[in-house]
Coordinates of C-alpha atoms in Angstrom, one line a residue:
M45 CA 101.9 -8.1 -51.5
P46 CA 100.6 -5.0 -49.7
A47 CA 97.3 -3.6 -50.8
V48 CA 95.8 -0.2 -49.8
L49 CA 92.4 1.0 -50.8
G50 CA 91.4 4.7 -51.0
L51 CA 87.8 5.9 -51.3
N52 CA 85.8 9.1 -51.8
F53 CA 82.2 8.8 -50.6
H54 CA 81.0 12.3 -51.5
H55 CA 80.5 13.9 -54.9
D56 CA 82.9 12.7 -57.6
T57 CA 82.7 9.4 -55.9
A58 CA 85.8 7.2 -56.7
A59 CA 88.0 4.3 -55.7
A60 CA 91.7 3.8 -55.9
L61 CA 93.8 0.7 -55.1
V62 CA 97.5 0.3 -54.8
V63 CA 98.7 -3.3 -55.0
D64 CA 102.4 -4.3 -55.3
G65 CA 103.3 -0.8 -56.5
R66 CA 100.6 -0.5 -59.2
L67 CA 97.7 2.0 -59.1
Y68 CA 94.2 1.1 -60.2
A69 CA 91.7 3.9 -60.0
A70 CA 88.3 4.8 -61.4
E71 CA 85.4 7.2 -60.9
E72 CA 81.9 5.9 -60.2
E73 CA 80.4 8.3 -62.8
R74 CA 81.9 6.2 -65.6
W75 CA 79.5 3.4 -64.7
S76 CA 76.5 5.4 -63.5
G77 CA 76.5 8.0 -66.3
I78 CA 75.9 10.7 -63.7
K79 CA 78.5 13.4 -64.0
H80 CA 80.3 14.1 -60.7
H81 CA 78.5 11.1 -59.4
H82 CA 76.5 12.1 -56.3
T83 CA 73.2 11.5 -54.6
T84 CA 70.3 13.9 -55.1
R85 CA 69.9 14.5 -51.4
K86 CA 72.5 16.9 -49.9
G87 CA 74.7 15.3 -47.3
T88 CA 73.9 11.7 -48.3
L89 CA 76.9 9.5 -48.8
T90 CA 77.3 7.1 -51.7
V91 CA 79.7 4.2 -52.1
P92 CA 81.7 3.8 -55.4
I93 CA 80.4 0.3 -55.7
R94 CA 81.2 -0.5 -59.3
A95 CA 84.5 1.4 -59.3
L96 CA 85.6 -0.4 -56.2
R97 CA 84.6 -3.8 -57.6
W98 CA 86.5 -3.1 -60.8
C99 CA 89.7 -2.1 -58.9
L100 CA 89.6 -5.4 -56.9
E101 CA 88.9 -7.5 -60.0
A102 CA 91.6 -5.7 -62.0
A103 CA 94.2 -6.3 -59.3
G104 CA 93.0 -9.9 -58.9
I105 CA 92.5 -9.7 -55.1
P106 CA 89.5 -10.4 -52.9
P107 CA 88.4 -7.7 -50.4
Q108 CA 89.9 -9.7 -47.5
D109 CA 93.4 -9.2 -49.0
V110 CA 93.2 -5.4 -48.6
D111 CA 95.5 -4.4 -45.7
V112 CA 94.0 -1.0 -45.0
V113 CA 91.3 1.4 -46.3
W114 CA 91.6 5.2 -46.1
A115 CA 89.0 7.8 -47.0
A116 CA 88.9 11.6 -46.7
S117 CA 86.8 13.1 -43.9
M118 CA 84.2 15.5 -45.2
R119 CA 81.4 16.0 -42.6
P120 CA 80.9 19.7 -42.4
N121 CA 79.0 20.1 -39.1
P122 CA 80.3 17.7 -36.5
A123 CA 78.7 17.4 -33.1
A124 CA 80.8 18.1 -30.1
G125 CA 83.0 15.3 -28.8
S126 CA 83.9 12.2 -30.9
W127 CA 82.8 13.6 -34.2
L128 CA 85.7 11.9 -36.2
S129 CA 84.9 8.5 -34.9
Q130 CA 81.2 9.0 -35.6
E131 CA 82.0 9.8 -39.3
R132 CA 84.3 6.8 -39.5
D133 CA 81.6 4.5 -38.1
E134 CA 79.0 5.9 -40.5
L135 CA 81.3 5.3 -43.5
A136 CA 82.5 1.9 -42.4
A137 CA 78.9 0.7 -42.1
L138 CA 78.5 1.3 -45.9
L139 CA 81.3 -1.1 -46.8
P140 CA 81.5 -4.9 -46.8
V141 CA 82.7 -6.2 -43.5
P142 CA 86.3 -7.0 -44.4
L143 CA 86.7 -3.4 -45.8
G144 CA 84.7 -1.5 -43.2
E145 CA 86.8 -3.0 -40.4
H146 CA 90.0 -1.5 -41.9
L147 CA 88.6 2.0 -42.6
R148 CA 90.5 5.0 -41.4
L149 CA 90.0 8.7 -42.1
L150 CA 92.4 11.5 -43.0
S151 CA 91.8 15.2 -43.7
H152 CA 90.2 16.0 -47.0
H153 CA 92.8 18.5 -47.9
A154 CA 95.7 16.2 -46.9
A155 CA 94.2 13.6 -49.4
H156 CA 94.1 16.3 -52.0
A157 CA 97.7 17.4 -51.4
L158 CA 99.0 13.8 -51.5
S159 CA 97.2 12.9 -54.7
G160 CA 99.7 15.3 -56.3
Y161 CA 102.8 15.2 -54.2
L162 CA 103.2 11.4 -54.0
L163 CA 103.0 11.2 -57.8
S164 CA 105.1 14.4 -58.6
G165 CA 108.6 13.0 -58.2
H166 CA 109.6 15.9 -56.0
E167 CA 111.3 15.2 -52.7
H168 CA 110.5 18.5 -51.1
A169 CA 107.5 20.6 -52.1
A170 CA 105.0 23.1 -50.8
G171 CA 101.5 21.9 -51.0
L172 CA 98.5 24.2 -51.7
V173 CA 94.9 23.0 -51.6
I174 CA 92.0 25.3 -52.3
D175 CA 88.4 24.3 -52.8
A176 CA 84.9 25.1 -51.7
G177 CA 85.3 23.2 -48.5
G178 CA 87.0 20.2 -47.0
S179 CA 87.1 18.5 -43.6
S180 CA 85.8 20.1 -40.4
L181 CA 88.3 22.1 -38.5
G182 CA 86.8 20.5 -35.3
A183 CA 84.0 21.2 -33.0
D184 CA 85.9 24.0 -31.2
F185 CA 85.7 26.0 -34.4
G186 CA 82.0 25.7 -34.9
P187 CA 81.1 25.2 -38.6
G188 CA 84.6 26.0 -39.8
R189 CA 86.0 23.8 -42.6
E190 CA 89.2 23.6 -44.6
R191 CA 89.1 26.2 -47.4
I192 CA 92.7 27.2 -48.1
T193 CA 95.4 25.0 -46.7
G194 CA 99.2 25.0 -47.1
Y195 CA 101.7 22.2 -46.4
D196 CA 105.4 21.5 -46.3
L197 CA 105.7 18.1 -47.9
R198 CA 108.6 15.7 -47.5
P199 CA 108.9 11.9 -47.9
D200 CA 109.0 11.4 -44.1
R201 CA 106.4 13.9 -43.0
I202 CA 103.4 16.1 -43.9
D203 CA 103.4 19.5 -42.1
R204 CA 100.4 21.7 -42.2
L205 CA 101.8 25.3 -42.2
H206 CA 98.9 27.5 -43.3
Q207 CA 95.2 27.3 -42.7
G208 CA 92.5 29.7 -43.8
M209 CA 90.1 30.4 -41.0
P210 CA 86.6 31.9 -40.9
T211 CA 86.4 35.5 -39.7
V212 CA 84.3 35.9 -36.6
L213 CA 82.1 39.0 -36.6
P214 CA 79.4 40.2 -34.2
G215 CA 75.9 39.4 -35.4
P216 CA 72.3 40.2 -34.3
S217 CA 72.1 37.0 -32.4
G218 CA 75.7 36.4 -31.4
P219 CA 79.0 35.7 -33.2
R220 CA 78.8 35.2 -37.0
R221 CA 81.4 33.3 -39.0
V222 CA 82.2 34.7 -42.4
H223 CA 83.5 32.1 -44.7
S224 CA 86.5 32.9 -47.0
S225 CA 86.2 30.1 -49.5
L226 CA 87.8 31.0 -52.8
G227 CA 86.1 28.0 -54.3
H228 CA 82.7 29.4 -53.3
F229 CA 83.6 32.9 -54.4
Y230 CA 84.4 31.7 -57.9
R231 CA 81.4 29.5 -58.1
N232 CA 79.1 32.3 -56.8
L233 CA 80.2 34.7 -59.5
A234 CA 80.2 32.0 -62.1
R235 CA 76.5 31.2 -61.5
R236 CA 75.7 34.9 -62.0
V237 CA 77.6 35.0 -65.3
I238 CA 76.9 31.7 -67.0
P239 CA 73.4 30.7 -67.9
P240 CA 72.1 27.3 -66.8
G241 CA 73.1 24.3 -68.9
D242 CA 76.8 24.8 -68.9
E243 CA 79.2 24.0 -66.0
P244 CA 79.6 27.5 -64.5
E245 CA 83.2 27.5 -63.4
G246 CA 84.8 26.2 -66.6
S247 CA 82.6 28.3 -68.8
M248 CA 83.4 31.5 -66.8
M249 CA 87.1 30.8 -67.2
A250 CA 86.6 30.6 -71.0
L251 CA 84.4 33.6 -71.2
A252 CA 86.9 35.7 -69.2
A253 CA 89.2 35.8 -72.2
F254 CA 86.7 38.0 -74.1
G255 CA 86.2 40.5 -71.3
D256 CA 87.8 43.7 -69.9
P257 CA 88.9 42.9 -66.3
Q258 CA 89.2 46.7 -65.5
H259 CA 85.4 47.3 -66.0
Y260 CA 84.3 45.6 -62.8
G261 CA 87.8 44.8 -61.4
P262 CA 87.9 47.6 -58.7
Q263 CA 84.5 46.6 -57.4
I264 CA 85.2 42.8 -57.3
R265 CA 88.5 43.5 -55.7
E266 CA 86.7 45.2 -52.8
L267 CA 85.1 41.8 -52.0
V268 CA 88.5 40.0 -51.5
R269 CA 91.0 41.5 -49.1
L270 CA 94.5 40.1 -49.0
G271 CA 96.2 40.3 -45.6
D272 CA 99.5 39.5 -44.0
D273 CA 100.9 36.0 -44.0
G274 CA 98.9 34.8 -46.9
E275 CA 95.5 35.7 -45.4
V276 CA 92.5 36.0 -47.7
H277 CA 89.2 37.6 -46.3
I278 CA 86.1 37.5 -48.5
A279 CA 83.2 39.8 -47.8
H280 CA 80.0 38.0 -46.8
P281 CA 78.2 36.3 -48.4
W282 CA 80.6 35.9 -51.4
G283 CA 82.9 33.3 -49.7
S284 CA 80.0 31.0 -48.8
A285 CA 77.5 28.9 -50.7
D286 CA 74.9 31.7 -50.9
S287 CA 73.1 31.7 -54.2
S288 CA 70.3 34.2 -53.6
T289 CA 71.9 37.5 -52.7
P290 CA 72.0 39.9 -55.7
L291 CA 75.5 41.3 -56.6
L292 CA 75.1 45.0 -57.2
L293 CA 77.4 46.6 -59.8
D294 CA 76.9 50.0 -61.4
G295 CA 73.2 49.9 -60.6
R296 CA 72.8 46.5 -62.2
A297 CA 71.7 43.5 -60.0
W298 CA 73.4 40.2 -60.9
T299 CA 71.5 37.1 -59.7
V300 CA 71.3 33.4 -60.6
A301 CA 67.7 34.0 -61.8
N302 CA 68.5 36.9 -64.3
V303 CA 71.8 35.7 -65.8
Q304 CA 70.2 34.9 -69.2
G305 CA 69.0 38.5 -69.5
Q306 CA 72.5 40.0 -68.9
P307 CA 74.3 41.3 -72.0
E308 CA 77.1 39.0 -73.1
K309 CA 79.7 41.8 -73.1
E310 CA 78.8 42.6 -69.5
R311 CA 79.0 39.0 -68.5
A312 CA 82.4 38.7 -70.2
D313 CA 83.7 41.8 -68.3
L314 CA 82.5 40.4 -65.0
A315 CA 84.0 37.0 -65.8
A316 CA 87.4 38.6 -66.5
A317 CA 87.3 40.6 -63.3
A318 CA 86.4 37.5 -61.2
Q319 CA 89.1 35.5 -62.8
Q320 CA 91.7 38.2 -62.2
V321 CA 90.8 38.8 -58.6
F322 CA 90.6 35.0 -57.9
A323 CA 94.1 34.5 -59.4
E324 CA 95.6 37.4 -57.5
A325 CA 94.4 35.8 -54.2
V326 CA 95.8 32.4 -55.0
V327 CA 99.1 33.8 -56.0
H328 CA 99.2 35.7 -52.8
V329 CA 98.8 32.5 -50.8
A330 CA 101.4 30.7 -52.9
R331 CA 104.0 33.4 -52.4
H332 CA 103.5 33.1 -48.6
L333 CA 104.0 29.3 -48.8
Q334 CA 107.2 29.9 -50.8
R335 CA 108.6 32.2 -48.1
L336 CA 107.7 29.6 -45.4
T337 CA 109.0 26.4 -47.1
R338 CA 111.7 27.7 -49.4
A339 CA 110.7 24.8 -51.6
S340 CA 111.4 25.0 -55.3
A341 CA 108.3 23.1 -56.3
L342 CA 104.6 23.8 -55.6
V343 CA 102.0 21.0 -55.7
F344 CA 98.5 22.4 -56.2
S345 CA 95.3 20.5 -55.8
G346 CA 91.6 20.9 -54.8
G347 CA 88.8 22.0 -57.1
C348 CA 90.3 25.4 -57.8
A349 CA 93.3 23.7 -59.4
L350 CA 91.1 22.8 -62.3
N351 CA 91.4 26.5 -63.3
S352 CA 94.0 26.2 -66.0
H353 CA 94.4 29.9 -66.5
L354 CA 95.1 30.3 -62.8
N355 CA 97.7 27.5 -63.1
G356 CA 99.4 29.3 -65.9
Q357 CA 99.6 32.4 -63.7
L358 CA 100.9 30.4 -60.8
T359 CA 103.7 29.0 -63.0
A360 CA 104.8 32.5 -63.9
D361 CA 104.2 34.5 -60.7
S362 CA 104.2 32.3 -57.6
G363 CA 107.9 32.4 -57.0
F364 CA 108.3 28.6 -57.4
D365 CA 110.5 27.1 -60.0
T366 CA 108.1 24.3 -60.8
L367 CA 104.3 23.8 -60.5
F368 CA 102.9 20.3 -60.4
V369 CA 99.1 20.1 -60.5
A370 CA 97.6 16.8 -59.4
P371 CA 96.3 14.6 -62.3
A372 CA 92.9 14.6 -60.7
P373 CA 92.7 17.7 -58.5
H374 CA 89.0 17.5 -58.0
D375 CA 87.4 15.4 -55.2
A376 CA 87.7 12.1 -57.0
G377 CA 91.4 12.5 -56.6
T378 CA 91.1 12.3 -52.8
A379 CA 90.6 8.5 -53.2
V380 CA 94.0 8.4 -54.9
G381 CA 95.6 10.6 -52.3
A382 CA 94.1 8.5 -49.5
A383 CA 95.4 5.2 -51.0
L384 CA 98.9 6.7 -51.6
Y385 CA 98.9 8.0 -48.0
G386 CA 98.4 4.5 -46.7
W387 CA 100.8 3.0 -49.1
H388 CA 103.7 5.3 -48.4
Y389 CA 103.3 6.9 -44.9
Q390 CA 101.6 4.0 -43.1
L391 CA 103.1 0.9 -44.7
G392 CA 106.4 2.5 -45.5
Q393 CA 106.4 1.5 -49.2
E394 CA 108.4 3.3 -51.9
R395 CA 106.6 6.1 -53.6
L396 CA 105.2 5.3 -57.1
P397 CA 107.3 6.7 -60.0
A398 CA 106.5 10.2 -61.3
L399 CA 103.8 9.9 -64.0
T400 CA 103.2 11.3 -67.4
D401 CA 99.7 9.7 -67.8
A402 CA 96.8 8.8 -65.6
A403 CA 95.5 5.7 -67.5
W404 CA 94.5 3.8 -64.3
G405 CA 91.1 2.5 -65.3
P406 CA 89.5 -0.3 -67.3
L407 CA 90.1 -1.2 -71.0
P408 CA 87.2 -0.5 -73.4
G409 CA 86.6 -4.1 -74.3
A410 CA 85.9 -5.5 -77.7
L411 CA 83.4 -4.0 -80.1
S412 CA 80.9 -6.6 -81.2
A413 CA 79.5 -6.8 -84.7
T414 CA 76.0 -5.8 -83.5
A415 CA 77.4 -2.6 -81.9
V416 CA 78.5 -1.1 -85.2
P417 CA 76.0 1.8 -85.7
S418 CA 74.0 2.4 -88.8
G419 CA 75.8 4.6 -91.3
Y420 CA 79.3 3.3 -90.3
R421 CA 81.4 0.4 -91.6
A422 CA 84.1 -1.5 -89.7
L423 CA 87.6 -1.8 -90.9
T424 CA 89.6 -4.6 -89.4
D425 CA 93.0 -6.1 -90.1
L426 CA 94.7 -2.7 -90.1
G427 CA 97.2 -3.8 -87.5
P428 CA 100.1 -1.4 -87.2
E429 CA 98.6 0.8 -90.0
L430 CA 95.8 2.0 -87.8
E431 CA 97.7 5.0 -86.5
S432 CA 98.8 5.9 -90.1
T433 CA 95.2 5.6 -91.3
V434 CA 93.8 7.8 -88.6
A435 CA 96.6 10.3 -89.1
E436 CA 95.6 10.5 -92.7
L437 CA 91.9 11.1 -91.7
L438 CA 93.0 13.8 -89.3
A439 CA 95.2 15.5 -92.0
E440 CA 92.0 15.6 -94.1
H441 CA 90.3 17.5 -91.3
R442 CA 88.1 14.6 -90.3
I443 CA 86.9 14.4 -86.7
V444 CA 87.8 11.1 -85.1
G445 CA 86.9 9.4 -81.9
W446 CA 89.9 7.7 -80.2
V447 CA 89.3 4.9 -77.7
R448 CA 92.6 3.1 -77.0
G449 CA 94.0 1.6 -73.8
R450 CA 93.0 2.1 -70.2
L451 CA 90.5 4.8 -69.2
E452 CA 91.9 8.0 -67.8
F453 CA 91.2 9.0 -64.2
G454 CA 90.1 12.6 -63.9
P455 CA 88.0 15.1 -65.7
R456 CA 90.1 15.5 -68.8
A457 CA 90.7 13.1 -71.7
L458 CA 94.4 12.4 -72.1
G459 CA 94.3 10.4 -75.3
H460 CA 92.5 7.3 -74.3
R461 CA 88.8 8.4 -74.5
S462 CA 89.2 11.4 -76.7
I463 CA 87.8 13.2 -79.8
L464 CA 90.7 14.3 -82.0
A465 CA 90.9 16.8 -84.9
H466 CA 93.3 18.8 -87.0
P467 CA 94.2 22.0 -85.0
G468 CA 94.5 24.2 -88.1
H469 CA 91.1 25.6 -88.8
A470 CA 88.8 27.7 -86.6
A471 CA 85.9 26.1 -88.4
T472 CA 86.8 22.7 -86.8
R473 CA 86.5 24.3 -83.4
D474 CA 83.1 25.7 -84.3
R475 CA 81.9 22.3 -85.7
L476 CA 83.0 20.5 -82.6
N477 CA 81.3 23.0 -80.3
A478 CA 78.1 22.5 -82.2
L479 CA 78.5 18.7 -82.1
K480 CA 79.1 18.8 -78.3
K481 CA 76.5 21.5 -77.8
R482 CA 78.9 23.8 -76.0
A483 CA 79.0 27.6 -75.9
S484 CA 80.8 29.0 -79.0
Y485 CA 83.4 30.8 -76.9
R486 CA 84.6 27.5 -75.3
P487 CA 88.2 26.6 -76.5
F488 CA 89.7 23.2 -77.2
A489 CA 93.1 22.0 -76.0
P490 CA 96.1 20.8 -78.0
A491 CA 98.0 17.6 -77.3
V492 CA 101.6 18.2 -78.3
L493 CA 104.7 16.0 -78.6
A494 CA 106.6 17.0 -75.5
E495 CA 109.8 17.7 -77.2
H496 CA 108.1 20.3 -79.5
T497 CA 106.1 22.1 -76.8
T498 CA 108.4 25.1 -76.5
D499 CA 108.7 25.4 -80.3
W500 CA 105.0 26.3 -80.3
F501 CA 104.3 27.7 -76.9
M502 CA 105.9 30.2 -74.6
S503 CA 106.2 27.8 -71.7
A504 CA 106.2 24.0 -71.2
G505 CA 103.0 22.1 -71.2
D506 CA 101.5 19.8 -68.6
P507 CA 101.0 16.0 -69.1
F508 CA 97.5 16.2 -67.5
M509 CA 96.3 19.3 -69.5
N510 CA 96.1 21.4 -66.3
R511 CA 97.6 24.8 -67.3
V512 CA 97.5 27.3 -70.2
A513 CA 100.5 28.6 -72.1
H514 CA 100.7 31.5 -74.6
I515 CA 101.0 30.4 -78.2
R516 CA 104.0 31.8 -80.1
R517 CA 102.6 34.5 -82.4
C518 CA 104.4 33.2 -85.4
R519 CA 102.6 29.9 -84.9
A520 CA 99.0 31.0 -83.9
D521 CA 97.6 31.1 -87.5
R522 CA 98.5 27.4 -88.0
V523 CA 96.6 26.2 -85.0
A524 CA 93.5 28.4 -85.0
A525 CA 91.3 25.5 -83.7
V526 CA 93.1 25.4 -80.4
T527 CA 94.0 29.1 -80.0
H528 CA 91.8 30.9 -77.5
H529 CA 90.7 34.5 -77.8
D530 CA 93.5 35.7 -75.5
G531 CA 96.3 33.8 -77.4
T532 CA 96.5 30.9 -75.0
A533 CA 95.9 27.2 -75.1
R534 CA 95.6 24.5 -72.4
V535 CA 98.5 22.4 -73.4
Q536 CA 98.9 18.6 -72.9
S537 CA 102.5 17.5 -73.4
V538 CA 102.7 13.9 -74.6
S539 CA 106.0 12.2 -73.7
A540 CA 107.6 9.1 -75.0
G541 CA 105.9 6.0 -73.6
H542 CA 102.3 7.5 -73.6
E543 CA 100.4 4.4 -74.8
G544 CA 97.3 6.1 -76.1
L545 CA 98.4 9.0 -78.2
R546 CA 102.2 9.2 -78.7
E547 CA 102.5 7.1 -81.9
L548 CA 99.5 8.8 -83.5
L549 CA 101.0 12.3 -82.9
E550 CA 104.2 11.2 -84.4
R551 CA 102.4 9.9 -87.6
F552 CA 100.4 13.1 -87.8
H553 CA 103.5 15.2 -87.4
G554 CA 105.3 13.3 -90.2
R555 CA 102.2 13.8 -92.4
T556 CA 101.5 17.5 -91.8
G557 CA 104.5 19.0 -90.0
L558 CA 102.3 19.8 -87.0
P559 CA 103.4 18.1 -83.8
L560 CA 100.0 18.6 -82.2
L561 CA 96.3 17.6 -82.4
L562 CA 93.1 19.1 -81.0
N563 CA 92.1 16.8 -78.1
T564 CA 88.8 17.0 -76.3
S565 CA 86.9 14.5 -74.1
F566 CA 84.7 11.9 -75.7
N567 CA 81.4 12.5 -74.1
R568 CA 77.9 13.8 -74.7
K569 CA 76.9 17.2 -73.1
G570 CA 76.2 16.7 -69.4
S571 CA 77.5 13.2 -69.3
P572 CA 80.9 11.8 -68.1
I573 CA 83.7 10.7 -70.4
L574 CA 82.6 7.3 -71.8
R575 CA 84.1 4.0 -70.7
T576 CA 83.4 1.2 -73.1
A577 CA 83.8 0.4 -76.8
E578 CA 80.0 0.0 -77.3
Q579 CA 79.4 3.4 -75.6
A580 CA 81.9 4.9 -77.9
A581 CA 80.2 3.5 -81.0
A582 CA 76.8 4.8 -80.0
A583 CA 78.2 8.2 -79.0
A584 CA 80.1 8.5 -82.3
A585 CA 76.9 8.0 -84.3
E586 CA 74.9 10.4 -82.1
L587 CA 77.6 13.1 -82.3
G588 CA 78.1 12.6 -86.0
L589 CA 81.9 11.8 -85.9
D590 CA 83.6 11.0 -89.2
A591 CA 85.4 8.0 -87.7
L592 CA 86.1 6.1 -84.6
A593 CA 89.2 4.1 -83.7
V594 CA 88.3 1.7 -80.9
G595 CA 90.8 -0.9 -79.9
D596 CA 92.1 -2.4 -83.2
T597 CA 89.0 -1.5 -85.1
L598 CA 88.3 1.6 -87.2
L599 CA 84.7 2.7 -87.9
L600 CA 84.3 5.0 -90.9
A601 CA 81.1 7.0 -91.6
D602 CA 79.6 6.0 -94.9
H603 CA 80.4 9.5 -96.3
V604 CA 84.1 9.1 -95.6
P605 CA 86.3 7.3 -98.3
N606 CA 88.9 4.8 -97.1
P607 CA 92.2 6.6 -96.9
H608 CA 95.0 4.4 -98.3
V609 CA 93.4 1.2 -97.1
Q610 CA 91.9 -0.2 -100.2
Q611 CA 93.9 -3.3 -99.5
C612 CA 92.0 -3.8 -96.2
R613 CA 88.8 -5.8 -96.1
T614 CA 85.8 -3.9 -94.8
R615 CA 84.5 -7.0 -93.0
W616 CA 83.9 -8.2 -89.5
D617 CA 85.9 -11.1 -88.2
G618 CA 83.5 -11.9 -85.4

């Protein structure tokens, strides 16, 4: 029974284990409660101790039964010489002896690419990875790191075809390397557009829908030059991690410190320009990869692949027939890619089947009687009527927490740790934004029965909620809670066999004629998606949800009447 472990030791710390063809994976943040789990001291490594322990326990194997351990290399400034072995030794020392002895490293961007490709079902694909920065390019390149990387991906080989390199310019004290990281570019502008307290990248993407990209577009486009053969050159310092240099536009200085004083209309216009220029650059690289590989499918990963508006544009404009975005394109996904690399390319095992869900984590556990919060009552004995009861609550525009089955891996709730609502009224969106303490312009996503996706949207959805699609105009008024200002929505398509959400969507469709629900992550502001039944009960009370379905139990707020369940006893069976 082969067993391969994949680990990520950096931010978004995670563990993934493939045993006998089954994948177990979890992020350390779900135990620590620290979003994007990381240490407070820059450059300090952290082991996903609890996620790793859970993977081994869930698979039922001891550490000594793991055949090989893989992790993504991430040290940015290696010393000359044996820098890779130095990093490997440093990481191995953090692990228990049986695991540390087996540790091997692969490129950060290769781990990103394989976290998508080896789950995509495609035989031949181009791979594109874009993030702030990955593995070092080696001591000979100085501080150069992976920023934009392209691959030709096949079952028997991984061929790196394209690598974004720093531009070397003369400086006052010698050569100066100018970084061209699209991840840093987007983050740099986002921090000058979004006030502290909200995640800058996701919030800027949402705010961009309200802006005019032509206002600042010509000036922002001057910062990003697109060259031959997919090259992207970003003017210094906007492609680096610089956070202090003012951005001067029309006589106005944009800084991290003064963002709260900037007019919202100006911030929206700058967000729209940044989003447009960013997307143009990524499409430019993707088209180059299509010319090189002649592949029909593009697999996209890395932190920039979390930009669902970009992914919608890639679908339409990249020249590929199909876009597959990794279920967890952020750094936690490198643990999955590392494990799958060892499983398939090293041990020669068959690839895992193409997926329509990423429920690879722990079950929520049972809800004890003492965990029922004040102001709620527990309904048990619902059995197969639970989905019908919740569908009725949702049809009445109640907001319901939904905690069923194994925990999703990745930053988006896919119907296992979700908050659900009727998609029909904009007031529901406004209430949810207030409950979750989010900016009012932030949209919510629809989860849609897969076979009805193109009835409501202009293009197919994505099972992992990774791309936007335009809503058909004739339908938009019926789904106002999930329609963004620009007429798009980030669509999750739910196929047959989805254990968390499929049956509920079918019941809601039968009750209302709507084959979709508003689906958002079940978490408090600034905290990760929750993990356990007891966490869900506490969060439901804190957020003021109308109901919570957790396992086979339904908690109803005292102000909510029982819908069609008078025959059920409102008691606790222990």
